CSV table of C-alpha atoms in Angstrom, one decimal:
chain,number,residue,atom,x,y,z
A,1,UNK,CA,6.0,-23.8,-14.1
A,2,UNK,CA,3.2,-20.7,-14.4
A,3,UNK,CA,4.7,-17.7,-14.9
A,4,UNK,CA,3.9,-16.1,-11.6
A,5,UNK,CA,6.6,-19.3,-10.2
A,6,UNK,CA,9.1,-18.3,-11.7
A,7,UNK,CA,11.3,-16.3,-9.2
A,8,UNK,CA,11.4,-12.5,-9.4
A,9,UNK,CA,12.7,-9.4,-8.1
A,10,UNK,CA,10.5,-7.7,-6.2
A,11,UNK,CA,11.1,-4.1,-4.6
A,12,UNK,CA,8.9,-3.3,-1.7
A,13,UNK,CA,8.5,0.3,-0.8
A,14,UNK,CA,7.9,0.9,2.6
A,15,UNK,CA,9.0,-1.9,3.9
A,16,UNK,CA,10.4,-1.8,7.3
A,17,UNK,CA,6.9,-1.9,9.1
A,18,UNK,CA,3.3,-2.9,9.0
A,19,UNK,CA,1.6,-4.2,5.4
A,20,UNK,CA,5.2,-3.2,4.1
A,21,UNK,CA,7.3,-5.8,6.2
A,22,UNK,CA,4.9,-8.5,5.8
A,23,UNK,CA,4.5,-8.3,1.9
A,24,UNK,CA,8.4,-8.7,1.9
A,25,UNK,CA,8.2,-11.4,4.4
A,26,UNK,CA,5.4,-13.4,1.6
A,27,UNK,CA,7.7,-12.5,-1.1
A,28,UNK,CA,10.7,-13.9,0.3
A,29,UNK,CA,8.6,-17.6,1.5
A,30,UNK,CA,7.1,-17.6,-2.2
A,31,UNK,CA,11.3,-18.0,-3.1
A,32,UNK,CA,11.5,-13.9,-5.2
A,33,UNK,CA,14.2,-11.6,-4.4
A,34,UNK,CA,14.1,-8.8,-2.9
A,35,UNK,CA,14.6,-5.0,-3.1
A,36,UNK,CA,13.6,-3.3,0.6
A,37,UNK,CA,13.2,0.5,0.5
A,38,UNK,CA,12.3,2.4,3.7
A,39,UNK,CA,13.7,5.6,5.9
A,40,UNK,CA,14.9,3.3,8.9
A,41,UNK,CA,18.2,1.6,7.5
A,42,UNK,CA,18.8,-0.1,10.5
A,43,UNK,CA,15.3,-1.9,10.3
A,44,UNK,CA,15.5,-2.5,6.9
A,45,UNK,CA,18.9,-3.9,6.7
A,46,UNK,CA,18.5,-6.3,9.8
A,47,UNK,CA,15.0,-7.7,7.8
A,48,UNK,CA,17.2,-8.0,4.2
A,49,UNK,CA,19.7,-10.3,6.6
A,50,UNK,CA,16.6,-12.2,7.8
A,51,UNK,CA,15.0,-13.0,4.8
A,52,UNK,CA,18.2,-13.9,3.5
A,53,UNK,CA,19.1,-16.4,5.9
A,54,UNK,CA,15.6,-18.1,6.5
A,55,UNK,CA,14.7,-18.5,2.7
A,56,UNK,CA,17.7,-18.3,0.7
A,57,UNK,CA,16.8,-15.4,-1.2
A,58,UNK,CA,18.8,-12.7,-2.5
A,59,UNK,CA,17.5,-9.0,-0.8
A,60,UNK,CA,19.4,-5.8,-0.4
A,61,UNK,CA,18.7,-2.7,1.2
A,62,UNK,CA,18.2,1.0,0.2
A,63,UNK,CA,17.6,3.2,2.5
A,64,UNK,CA,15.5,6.2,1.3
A,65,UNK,CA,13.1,8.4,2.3
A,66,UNK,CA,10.5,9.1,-0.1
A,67,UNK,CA,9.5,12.3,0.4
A,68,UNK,CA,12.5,14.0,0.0
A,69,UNK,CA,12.5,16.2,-3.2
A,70,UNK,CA,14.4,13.7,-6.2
A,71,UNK,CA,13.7,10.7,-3.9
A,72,UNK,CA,12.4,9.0,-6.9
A,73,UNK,CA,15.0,9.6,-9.2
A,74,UNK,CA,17.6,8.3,-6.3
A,75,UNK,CA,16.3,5.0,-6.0
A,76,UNK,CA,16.5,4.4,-9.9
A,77,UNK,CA,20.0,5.5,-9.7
A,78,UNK,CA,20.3,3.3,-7.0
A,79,UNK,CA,18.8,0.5,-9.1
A,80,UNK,CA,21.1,1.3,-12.2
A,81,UNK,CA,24.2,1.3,-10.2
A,82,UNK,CA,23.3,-2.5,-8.9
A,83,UNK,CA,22.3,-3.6,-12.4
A,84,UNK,CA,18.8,-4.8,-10.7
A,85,UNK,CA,15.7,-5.4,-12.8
A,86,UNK,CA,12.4,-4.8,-11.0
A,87,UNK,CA,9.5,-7.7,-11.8
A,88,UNK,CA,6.9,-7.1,-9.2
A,89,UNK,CA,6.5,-3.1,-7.7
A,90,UNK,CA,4.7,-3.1,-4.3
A,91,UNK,CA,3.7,0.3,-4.0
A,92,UNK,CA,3.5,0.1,0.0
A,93,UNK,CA,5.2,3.4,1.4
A,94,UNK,CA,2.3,6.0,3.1
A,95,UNK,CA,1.3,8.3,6.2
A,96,UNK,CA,-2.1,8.3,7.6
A,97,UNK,CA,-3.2,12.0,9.1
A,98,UNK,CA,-6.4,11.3,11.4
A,99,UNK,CA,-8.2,14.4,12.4
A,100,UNK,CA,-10.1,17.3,11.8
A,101,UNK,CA,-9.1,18.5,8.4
A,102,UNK,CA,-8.7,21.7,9.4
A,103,UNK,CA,-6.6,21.0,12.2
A,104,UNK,CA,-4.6,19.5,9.9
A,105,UNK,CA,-0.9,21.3,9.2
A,106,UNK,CA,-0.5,21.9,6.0
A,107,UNK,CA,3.2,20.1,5.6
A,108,UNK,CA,1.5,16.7,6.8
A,109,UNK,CA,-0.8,17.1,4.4
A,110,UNK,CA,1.6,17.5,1.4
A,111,UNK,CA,4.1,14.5,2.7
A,112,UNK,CA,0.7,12.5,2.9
A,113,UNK,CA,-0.2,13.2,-0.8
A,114,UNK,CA,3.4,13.2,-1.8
A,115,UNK,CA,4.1,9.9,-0.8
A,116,UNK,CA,0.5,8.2,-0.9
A,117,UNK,CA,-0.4,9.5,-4.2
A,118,UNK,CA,2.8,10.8,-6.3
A,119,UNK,CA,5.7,8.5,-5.0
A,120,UNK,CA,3.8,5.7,-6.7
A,121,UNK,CA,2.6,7.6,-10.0
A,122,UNK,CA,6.1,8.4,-10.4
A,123,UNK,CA,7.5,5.1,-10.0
A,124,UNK,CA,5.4,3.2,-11.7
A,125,UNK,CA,5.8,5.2,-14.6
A,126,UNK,CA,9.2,4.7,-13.8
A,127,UNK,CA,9.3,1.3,-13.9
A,128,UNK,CA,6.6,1.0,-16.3
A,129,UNK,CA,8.4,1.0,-19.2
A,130,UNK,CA,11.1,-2.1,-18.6
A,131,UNK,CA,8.1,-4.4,-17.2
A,132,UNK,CA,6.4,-3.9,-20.9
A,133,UNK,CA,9.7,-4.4,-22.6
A,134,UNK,CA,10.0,-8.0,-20.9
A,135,UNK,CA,6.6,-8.9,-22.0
A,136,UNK,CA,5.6,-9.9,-17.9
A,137,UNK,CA,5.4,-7.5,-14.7
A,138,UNK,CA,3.1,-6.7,-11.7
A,139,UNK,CA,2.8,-3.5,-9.9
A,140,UNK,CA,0.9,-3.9,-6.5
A,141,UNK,CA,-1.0,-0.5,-5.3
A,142,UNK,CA,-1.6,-0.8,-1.5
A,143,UNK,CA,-5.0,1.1,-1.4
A,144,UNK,CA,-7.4,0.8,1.5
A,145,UNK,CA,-11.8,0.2,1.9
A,146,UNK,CA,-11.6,3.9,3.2
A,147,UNK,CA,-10.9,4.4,-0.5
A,148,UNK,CA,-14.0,3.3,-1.7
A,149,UNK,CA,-16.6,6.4,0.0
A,150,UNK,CA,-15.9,9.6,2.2
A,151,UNK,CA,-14.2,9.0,5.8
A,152,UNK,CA,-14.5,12.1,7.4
A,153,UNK,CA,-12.1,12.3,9.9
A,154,UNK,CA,-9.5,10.5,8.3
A,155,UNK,CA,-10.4,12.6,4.4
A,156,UNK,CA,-7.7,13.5,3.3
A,157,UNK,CA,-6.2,10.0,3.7
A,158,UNK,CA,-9.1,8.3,2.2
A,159,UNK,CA,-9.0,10.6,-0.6
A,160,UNK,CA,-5.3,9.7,-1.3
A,161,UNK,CA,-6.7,6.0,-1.5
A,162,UNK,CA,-9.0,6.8,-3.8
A,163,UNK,CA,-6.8,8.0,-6.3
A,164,UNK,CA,-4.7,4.8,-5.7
A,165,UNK,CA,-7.2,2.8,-6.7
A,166,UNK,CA,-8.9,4.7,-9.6
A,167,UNK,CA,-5.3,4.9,-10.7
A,168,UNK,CA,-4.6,0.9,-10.7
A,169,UNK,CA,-8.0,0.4,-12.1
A,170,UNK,CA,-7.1,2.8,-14.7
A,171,UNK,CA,-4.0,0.8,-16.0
A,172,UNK,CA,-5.4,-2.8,-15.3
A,173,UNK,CA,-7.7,-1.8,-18.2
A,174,UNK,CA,-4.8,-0.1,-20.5
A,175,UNK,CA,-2.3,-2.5,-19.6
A,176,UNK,CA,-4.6,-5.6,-20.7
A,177,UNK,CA,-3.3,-8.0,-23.1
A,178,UNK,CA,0.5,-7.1,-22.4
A,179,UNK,CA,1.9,-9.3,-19.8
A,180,UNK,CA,2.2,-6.6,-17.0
A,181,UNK,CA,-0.9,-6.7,-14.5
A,182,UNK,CA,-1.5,-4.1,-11.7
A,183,UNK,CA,-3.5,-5.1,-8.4
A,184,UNK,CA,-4.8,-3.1,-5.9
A,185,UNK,CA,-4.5,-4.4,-2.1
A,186,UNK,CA,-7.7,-2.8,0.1
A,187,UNK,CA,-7.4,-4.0,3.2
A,188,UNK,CA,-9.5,-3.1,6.1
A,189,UNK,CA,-8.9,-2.0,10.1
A,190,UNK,CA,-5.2,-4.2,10.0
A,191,UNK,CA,-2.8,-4.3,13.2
A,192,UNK,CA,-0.1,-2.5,12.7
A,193,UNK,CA,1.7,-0.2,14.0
A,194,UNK,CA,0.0,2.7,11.9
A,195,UNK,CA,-3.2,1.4,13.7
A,196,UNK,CA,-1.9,1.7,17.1
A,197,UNK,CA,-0.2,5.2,16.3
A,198,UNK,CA,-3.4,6.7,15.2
A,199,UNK,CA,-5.2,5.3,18.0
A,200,UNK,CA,-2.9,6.7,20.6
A,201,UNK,CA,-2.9,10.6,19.1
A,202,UNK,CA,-6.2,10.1,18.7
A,203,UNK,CA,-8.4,8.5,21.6
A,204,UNK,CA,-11.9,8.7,19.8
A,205,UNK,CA,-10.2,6.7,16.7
A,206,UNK,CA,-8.8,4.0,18.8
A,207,UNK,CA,-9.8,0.6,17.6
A,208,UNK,CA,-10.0,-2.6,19.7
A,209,UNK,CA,-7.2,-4.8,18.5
A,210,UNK,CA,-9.6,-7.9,18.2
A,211,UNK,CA,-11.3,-6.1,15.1
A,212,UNK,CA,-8.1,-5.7,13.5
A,213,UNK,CA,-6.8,-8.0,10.7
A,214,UNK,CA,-3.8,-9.9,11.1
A,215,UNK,CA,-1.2,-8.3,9.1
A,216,UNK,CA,0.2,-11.6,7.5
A,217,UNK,CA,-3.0,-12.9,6.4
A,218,UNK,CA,-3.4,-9.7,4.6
A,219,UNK,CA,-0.2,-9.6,3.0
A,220,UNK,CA,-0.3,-13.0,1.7
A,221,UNK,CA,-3.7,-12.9,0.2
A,222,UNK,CA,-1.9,-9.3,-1.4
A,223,UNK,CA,1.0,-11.8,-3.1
A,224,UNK,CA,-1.2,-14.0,-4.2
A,225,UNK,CA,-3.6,-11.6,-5.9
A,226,UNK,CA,-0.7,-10.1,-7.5
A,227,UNK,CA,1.3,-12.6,-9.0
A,228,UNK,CA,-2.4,-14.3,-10.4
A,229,UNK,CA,-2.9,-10.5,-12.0
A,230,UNK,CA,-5.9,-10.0,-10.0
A,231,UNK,CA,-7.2,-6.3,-10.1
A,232,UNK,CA,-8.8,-5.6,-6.7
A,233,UNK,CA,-8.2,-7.9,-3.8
A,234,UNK,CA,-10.3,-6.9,-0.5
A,235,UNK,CA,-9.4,-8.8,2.2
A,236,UNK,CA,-12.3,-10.2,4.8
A,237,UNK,CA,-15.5,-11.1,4.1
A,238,UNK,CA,-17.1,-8.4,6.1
A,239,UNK,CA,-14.8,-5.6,4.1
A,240,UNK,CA,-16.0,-6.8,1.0
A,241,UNK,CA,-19.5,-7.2,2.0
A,242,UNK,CA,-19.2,-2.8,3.3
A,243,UNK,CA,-17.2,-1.9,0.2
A,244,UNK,CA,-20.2,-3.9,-2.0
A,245,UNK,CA,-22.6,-2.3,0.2
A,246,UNK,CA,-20.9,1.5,-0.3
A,247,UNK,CA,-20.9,1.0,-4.4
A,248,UNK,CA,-24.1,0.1,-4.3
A,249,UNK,CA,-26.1,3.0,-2.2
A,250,UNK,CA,-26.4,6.3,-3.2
A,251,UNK,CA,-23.3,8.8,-3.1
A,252,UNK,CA,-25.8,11.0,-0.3
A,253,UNK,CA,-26.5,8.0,2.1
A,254,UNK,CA,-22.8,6.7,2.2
A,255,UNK,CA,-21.3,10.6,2.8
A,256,UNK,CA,-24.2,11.0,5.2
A,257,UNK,CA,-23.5,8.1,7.6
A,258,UNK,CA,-19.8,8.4,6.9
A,259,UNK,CA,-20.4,12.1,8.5
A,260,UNK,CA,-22.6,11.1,11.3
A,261,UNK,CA,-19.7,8.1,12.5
A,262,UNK,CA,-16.8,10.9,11.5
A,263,UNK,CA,-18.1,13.9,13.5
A,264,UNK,CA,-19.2,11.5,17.0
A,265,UNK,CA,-15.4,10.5,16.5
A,266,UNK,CA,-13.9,14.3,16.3
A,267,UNK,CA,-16.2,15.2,19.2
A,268,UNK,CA,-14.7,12.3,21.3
A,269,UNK,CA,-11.1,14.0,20.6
C-alpha cells in the first residue's frame, strides 16, 4: 500500500460549504478521517454524522470561527484535548469581497486577509512541526487562477490568493526531501454558494451557472493532487491554458486587460 493509502486524519477548515464540504466529502470516500472546522455547528455536525454513516469513517466536529482573535490557538487546544494528530491540513476557510476597493469597508477587508492569508500561515506553522516529526504530511492551500495576475474588482481577494500560493510554493521547495508535501488547489469560476452570493450583491459580477465548475470534480482532482504531493493543481483545461497564458505575457498587458474587464464590470454595478 503507497503511502498516500494509508488512512489519515485530515482537518478541513472551512468546511460546512462550497470547495470546503466537498473536499471533506473526497476525504471521507478515499476511507481518512476527519476533523471538520467551520462557524455553522449545526451544518458541520449534521455533515460529521453523514460521512460517518455513508463511509465508516471517524469525523468530529469543531465549531470555530476563525476570525475571532486566538481562534488559532483554540482549535489546537481543541486538538490537544482529543488527543488527535493532524496528517493532511486543507487550508479551505475564506471570504471573497467583490467591489470597488474603495467602497470596500475597512473590517471586511481585515476578516478577508485575516482568514485568507493569516489563519493558514498560522496553522500551518502550527501543524508544521508534528507533520515533519512523523516523517509524512500534506498541507493543501486552497488558492484560486485570480491568484495568478491582477483582478480588479475582486483585488484585494485576488491579492490574498496570491500570497497563498507564493506561500505553498515557497515551502514545496523548503520542505523537499522530508516527507511532508504542500499543494496548492487553483480552481477557477466553481458553483458554489460563494459564486452565487457574489453574483447576487453584485449584478455586473454575476456568472452564468453553465460556466461554473462542478464543485466535486474540483475537490477530487484537489485530493488527489494532494495526497500524490503535487505542488500546483489547476483544475480545467481552459484555467490552465489562461493561467499559462497570464505567466507568459508581460505584467502591463495582463494588468491592462484585467482593468479594461474590471472597470466595464464596476460600471455595470
Amino acid at each position: 500500500m503507497a503511502a498516500s493509502d494509508v488512512p489519515r486524519t485530515v482537518l478541513v477548515t472551512g468546511a460546512s460549504a462550497g470547495i470546503g464540504r466537498a473536499l471533506a466529502r473526497a476525504f471521507a470516500a478515499a476511507g481518512h478521517d476527519l476533523v471538520l472546522v467551520a462557524r455553522r455547528g449545526d451544518v458541520l455536525r449534521a455533515l460529521a454524522e453523514e460521512l460517518r454513516a455513508a463511509h465508516g469513517i471517524r469525523a468530529c466536529d469543531v465549531p470555530l470561527d476563525l476570525t475571532a482573535p486566538g481562534s488559532v490557538d483554540a482549535l489546537l487546544a481543541a486538538l490537544a484535548e482529543r488527543r488527535l494528530a493532524v496528517d493532511v491540513l486543507v487550508n479551505n476557510a475564506g471570504v471573497l469581497e467583490a467591489g470597488a476597493f474603495r467602497m470596500t469597508e475597512p473590517e471586511a477587508l481585515a476578516r478577508m486577509v485575516e482568514l485568507n492569508v493569516g489563519v493558514p500561515t498560522l496553522l500551518t506553522r502550527a501543524l508544521l512541526d508534528p507533520m515533519l516529526a512523523r516523517g509524512w504530511g500534506r498541507v493543501l492551500n486552497v488558492a484560486s487562477v485570480a491568484g495568478f495576475q491582477p483582478v480588479p474588482g475582486i483585488g484585494a481577494y485576488a491579492a490574498t490568493k496570491a500570497y497563498v500560493l507564493s506561500l505553498t510554493e515557497s515551502l514545496a521547495e523548503e520542505l523537499r526531501g522530508t516527507g511532508v508535501c504542500v499543494t496548492a488547489l487553483c480552481p477557477g469560476l466553481t458553483d458554489t454558494d460563494m459564486a452565487q452570493q457574489v453574483g447576487r450583491v453584485n449584478p455586473g459580477l454575476q456568472i452564468p451557472r453553465a460556466l461554473l465548475a462542478d464543485v466535486d470534480d474540483v475537490a477530487r482532482e484537489g485530493v488527489a493532487a494532494c495526497l500524490r504531493g503535487e505542488v500546483l493543481r489547476v483544475p480545467g483545461l481552459a484555467n490552465r491554458l489562461g493561467t499559462l497564458w497570464s505567466q507568459l505575457q508581460p505584467r502591463w498587458l495582463v494588468r491592462t486587460l484585467g482593468g479594461v474587464v474590471g472597470r466595464r464590470l464596476l460600471a455595470d454595478r
